[in-house]
Amino acid sequence: MLGFLTARQAGLDDPLRLRRAESTRRVLSLTLNPDRDVDRVHGNGVNAIDIDAVEGRYMLSGGADGVIVIYDLENFSGKPQYTCKAVCTVGSRHVHKFSVETVQWYPYDTGMFVSSSFDKTMKVWDTETLKPAEVFEFEDNVYSHHLSPIARKHSLIAVGTKNPKIQLCDLKSGSRIHVLQGHRAEVLAVRWSPRYEHILATASADSKVKVWDVRRASGSVLTLDQHNGDKSKASSEAVNTAHNGRVNGLCFTGDGLHLLTTGTDDRMRLWNSATGENTLVNYGKVCNESRKRLQFTVSRGCSPEFVFVPCGSSVAVYALHTGELVTMLRGHYNNVDCCEFHTDYQVRRTEVPGWSSWSEENSDRFLSVHCFIKFISSGVIVVMVS
């Protein structure tokens, strides 16, 4: 570390190199935070979380009880031990009737967020009034939706439902404006590229992952093939399939150059998002028994980058480009459903008997959520800091 600081002071090194080295060190030192807790509001499991990209302060959570909660992650108490409070809960007559599957902040402003549910609706919420500004109704259960994090020329929300057709909903007009056809089973995950605002990836229970250019009226641009076109290695049923099972997880890397997918064949694959080539990185067995969308995430600003994947009651951390299993983050008692990574967080190191935790000044923040089931279901959120 002193070598990095000396080189930076002398102007011999790129400042980003020091930042990457320190970010990497902190990811590798992630442990359970004994001083940080999160209010337990959900009566059942927590299916989805999202941290706002504007301030990195507010977190959304959506539960199997149909409730949406907004948490304030900042500690203004001045005390080392702190519980992140629920700022507000979306309930009463505006709440979803069934399980909330996806929640997402509007990328440019915390004044709006979007949720989708098994009650066959997607709702656009006004954060100030906690009332729906727009409600999109569908004929089938909604598994996933996603807003582009970079779009300037469109305001489309991609929606994956039990119907094989991907719906594109326009925030400006409040209507469904386009349908993408190509899958043969329910669409479990959708994801816009963080590099090109018109590129969309979708994953389906038909074992296929498709990449679309929404500016084109024709079909998908790419259909990912785990065998890279080598038909001698594939059975007739496995041709042009990304996995040998349901594909229920999608995640682009921060630069958008690669796409990660997970499937119920207990495999995770890394693809070149431009060519659709399978990079053949071997992550080993990645346990995946979820029949719905699996929310996993990738680090940002590290060298190398890391992938955080729910795996049973733990979160597995892999090196992105080598497939090496770096560590297992433990702390839950039952299956982890989703996890989220955020790079901007400041806490102080404190040692307190009892629960162990991760904390350090300017440390990276990692949150994971699981569904704890004993005799009844309950939602628990755990904070991990380096």
CSV table of N, CA, C and O in Angstrom, one decimal, residues 36-39 41 50-52 55-61 68-77 82-89 105 110 127 344-345 347 365 367 381 383:
chain,number,residue,atom,x,y,z
A,36,ARG,N,-23.9,-3.5,12.3
A,36,ARG,CA,-24.9,-3.0,11.4
A,36,ARG,C,-26.1,-4.0,11.2
A,36,ARG,O,-25.8,-5.2,10.9
A,37,ASP,N,-27.3,-3.6,11.4
A,37,ASP,CA,-28.4,-4.4,11.2
A,37,ASP,C,-29.5,-3.7,10.4
A,37,ASP,O,-29.3,-2.5,10.1
A,38,VAL,N,-30.5,-4.4,9.9
A,38,VAL,CA,-31.5,-3.8,9.1
A,38,VAL,C,-32.9,-4.2,9.7
A,38,VAL,O,-33.1,-5.3,10.1
A,39,ASP,N,-33.8,-3.2,9.8
A,39,ASP,CA,-35.1,-3.4,10.4
A,39,ASP,C,-35.8,-4.6,9.7
A,39,ASP,O,-35.8,-4.7,8.5
A,41,VAL,N,-39.0,-5.9,8.6
A,41,VAL,CA,-40.3,-5.5,8.3
A,41,VAL,C,-41.2,-6.5,7.6
A,41,VAL,O,-42.3,-6.7,7.9
A,50,ASP,N,-32.7,-3.3,-4.2
A,50,ASP,CA,-32.0,-2.4,-5.1
A,50,ASP,C,-31.6,-1.2,-4.3
A,50,ASP,O,-32.3,-0.6,-3.5
A,51,ILE,N,-30.4,-0.7,-4.6
A,51,ILE,CA,-29.8,0.5,-3.9
A,51,ILE,C,-29.8,1.6,-5.0
A,51,ILE,O,-29.4,1.3,-6.1
A,52,ASP,N,-30.2,2.8,-4.6
A,52,ASP,CA,-30.3,3.8,-5.6
A,52,ASP,C,-28.9,4.2,-6.1
A,52,ASP,O,-27.9,4.3,-5.3
A,55,GLU,N,-27.6,8.5,-4.9
A,55,GLU,CA,-26.9,8.8,-3.6
A,55,GLU,C,-26.3,7.6,-3.0
A,55,GLU,O,-25.4,7.7,-2.1
A,56,GLY,N,-26.7,6.4,-3.4
A,56,GLY,CA,-26.3,5.2,-2.7
A,56,GLY,C,-26.7,5.1,-1.3
A,56,GLY,O,-26.1,4.4,-0.5
A,57,ARG,N,-27.8,5.7,-1.0
A,57,ARG,CA,-28.3,5.8,0.4
A,57,ARG,C,-29.5,5.0,0.7
A,57,ARG,O,-29.7,4.5,1.8
A,58,TYR,N,-30.4,4.9,-0.3
A,58,TYR,CA,-31.7,4.3,0.0
A,58,TYR,C,-31.8,3.0,-0.7
A,58,TYR,O,-31.4,2.8,-1.9
A,59,MET,N,-32.4,2.0,0.0
A,59,MET,CA,-32.5,0.7,-0.5
A,59,MET,C,-34.0,0.3,-0.5
A,59,MET,O,-34.7,0.5,0.4
A,60,LEU,N,-34.4,-0.3,-1.7
A,60,LEU,CA,-35.7,-0.9,-1.9
A,60,LEU,C,-35.7,-2.4,-1.6
A,60,LEU,O,-34.7,-3.1,-1.9
A,61,SER,N,-36.7,-2.9,-1.0
A,61,SER,CA,-36.8,-4.4,-0.8
A,61,SER,C,-38.3,-4.8,-1.2
A,61,SER,O,-39.2,-4.1,-0.8
A,68,ILE,N,-43.5,-3.5,-0.1
A,68,ILE,CA,-42.3,-2.9,-0.5
A,68,ILE,C,-41.8,-1.9,0.6
A,68,ILE,O,-42.6,-1.2,1.1
A,69,VAL,N,-40.5,-2.0,0.9
A,69,VAL,CA,-40.0,-1.2,2.0
A,69,VAL,C,-38.8,-0.4,1.5
A,69,VAL,O,-38.0,-0.8,0.7
A,70,ILE,N,-38.7,0.9,1.9
A,70,ILE,CA,-37.6,1.8,1.6
A,70,ILE,C,-36.8,1.9,2.9
A,70,ILE,O,-37.3,2.4,3.9
A,71,TYR,N,-35.5,1.6,2.8
A,71,TYR,CA,-34.6,1.7,4.0
A,71,TYR,C,-33.6,2.9,3.8
A,71,TYR,O,-33.2,3.1,2.6
A,72,ASP,N,-33.3,3.6,4.8
A,72,ASP,CA,-32.2,4.5,4.8
A,72,ASP,C,-30.9,3.9,5.4
A,72,ASP,O,-30.9,3.4,6.5
A,73,LEU,N,-29.9,3.7,4.6
A,73,LEU,CA,-28.7,3.0,4.9
A,73,LEU,C,-27.7,3.8,5.7
A,73,LEU,O,-26.7,3.3,6.2
A,74,GLU,N,-27.9,5.1,5.7
A,74,GLU,CA,-26.9,6.0,6.4
A,74,GLU,C,-27.0,6.0,7.9
A,74,GLU,O,-28.1,5.9,8.4
A,75,ASN,N,-25.9,6.1,8.6
A,75,ASN,CA,-25.9,6.2,10.0
A,75,ASN,C,-25.6,7.6,10.5
A,75,ASN,O,-24.5,8.1,10.4
A,76,PHE,N,-26.6,8.3,11.0
A,76,PHE,CA,-26.4,9.7,11.5
A,76,PHE,C,-26.4,9.7,13.0
A,76,PHE,O,-26.4,10.8,13.6
A,77,SER,N,-26.4,8.6,13.6
A,77,SER,CA,-26.5,8.5,15.1
A,77,SER,C,-25.2,8.8,15.8
A,77,SER,O,-25.1,9.2,17.0
A,82,TYR,N,-25.7,0.3,14.8
A,82,TYR,CA,-26.7,1.0,14.2
A,82,TYR,C,-27.6,0.0,13.4
A,82,TYR,O,-27.2,-0.9,12.8
A,83,THR,N,-28.9,0.3,13.5
A,83,THR,CA,-29.9,-0.4,12.7
A,83,THR,C,-30.5,0.4,11.6
A,83,THR,O,-31.0,1.5,11.8
A,84,CYS,N,-30.3,0.0,10.3
A,84,CYS,CA,-30.9,0.8,9.2
A,84,CYS,C,-32.4,0.8,9.3
A,84,CYS,O,-33.0,-0.3,9.3
A,85,LYS,N,-33.0,1.9,9.4
A,85,LYS,CA,-34.4,2.1,9.6
A,85,LYS,C,-35.2,2.0,8.3
A,85,LYS,O,-34.7,2.5,7.3
A,86,ALA,N,-36.4,1.5,8.4
A,86,ALA,CA,-37.3,1.6,7.3
A,86,ALA,C,-37.9,3.0,7.3
A,86,ALA,O,-38.6,3.4,8.2
A,87,VAL,N,-37.6,3.7,6.2
A,87,VAL,CA,-38.2,5.1,6.1
A,87,VAL,C,-39.7,5.0,5.9
A,87,VAL,O,-40.4,5.8,6.4
A,88,CYS,N,-40.1,4.1,5.0
A,88,CYS,CA,-41.5,4.0,4.8
A,88,CYS,C,-41.8,2.6,4.2
A,88,CYS,O,-41.0,1.9,3.7
A,89,THR,N,-43.1,2.2,4.3
A,89,THR,CA,-43.5,0.9,3.8
A,89,THR,C,-44.7,1.2,2.9
A,89,THR,O,-45.7,1.9,3.2
A,105,TRP,N,-35.0,1.2,-8.6
A,105,TRP,CA,-35.1,2.7,-8.6
A,105,TRP,C,-35.0,3.2,-10.0
A,105,TRP,O,-34.3,2.6,-10.8
A,110,THR,N,-34.3,9.5,-7.2
A,110,THR,CA,-35.0,8.6,-6.2
A,110,THR,C,-36.5,9.0,-6.1
A,110,THR,O,-37.1,8.4,-5.2
A,127,THR,N,-42.3,8.3,-5.2
A,127,THR,CA,-41.7,8.1,-3.9
A,127,THR,C,-42.3,9.0,-2.8
A,127,THR,O,-42.4,8.7,-1.6
A,344,ASP,N,-19.9,2.6,-2.7
A,344,ASP,CA,-19.7,3.9,-2.0
A,344,ASP,C,-20.3,3.7,-0.6
A,344,ASP,O,-21.6,3.8,-0.4
A,345,TYR,N,-19.5,3.6,0.4
A,345,TYR,CA,-20.0,3.4,1.8
A,345,TYR,C,-18.9,3.8,2.8
A,345,TYR,O,-17.7,3.3,2.5
A,347,VAL,N,-17.8,3.6,6.8
A,347,VAL,CA,-18.1,3.2,8.2
A,347,VAL,C,-16.7,3.1,8.9
A,347,VAL,O,-15.7,3.2,8.3
A,365,ARG,N,-19.7,-1.9,0.1
A,365,ARG,CA,-20.8,-2.4,0.8
A,365,ARG,C,-21.4,-3.5,0.1
A,365,ARG,O,-21.6,-3.5,-1.1
A,367,LEU,N,-24.8,-6.2,0.3
A,367,LEU,CA,-26.0,-6.6,1.0
A,367,LEU,C,-26.5,-7.9,0.4
A,367,LEU,O,-26.6,-8.0,-0.8
A,381,ILE,N,-32.5,-9.3,6.3
A,381,ILE,CA,-31.5,-8.6,5.4
A,381,ILE,C,-30.2,-8.5,6.2
A,381,ILE,O,-30.2,-8.1,7.4
A,383,VAL,N,-26.1,-7.2,6.3
A,383,VAL,CA,-25.1,-6.2,5.7
A,383,VAL,C,-23.7,-6.7,5.9
A,383,VAL,O,-23.4,-7.2,7.0
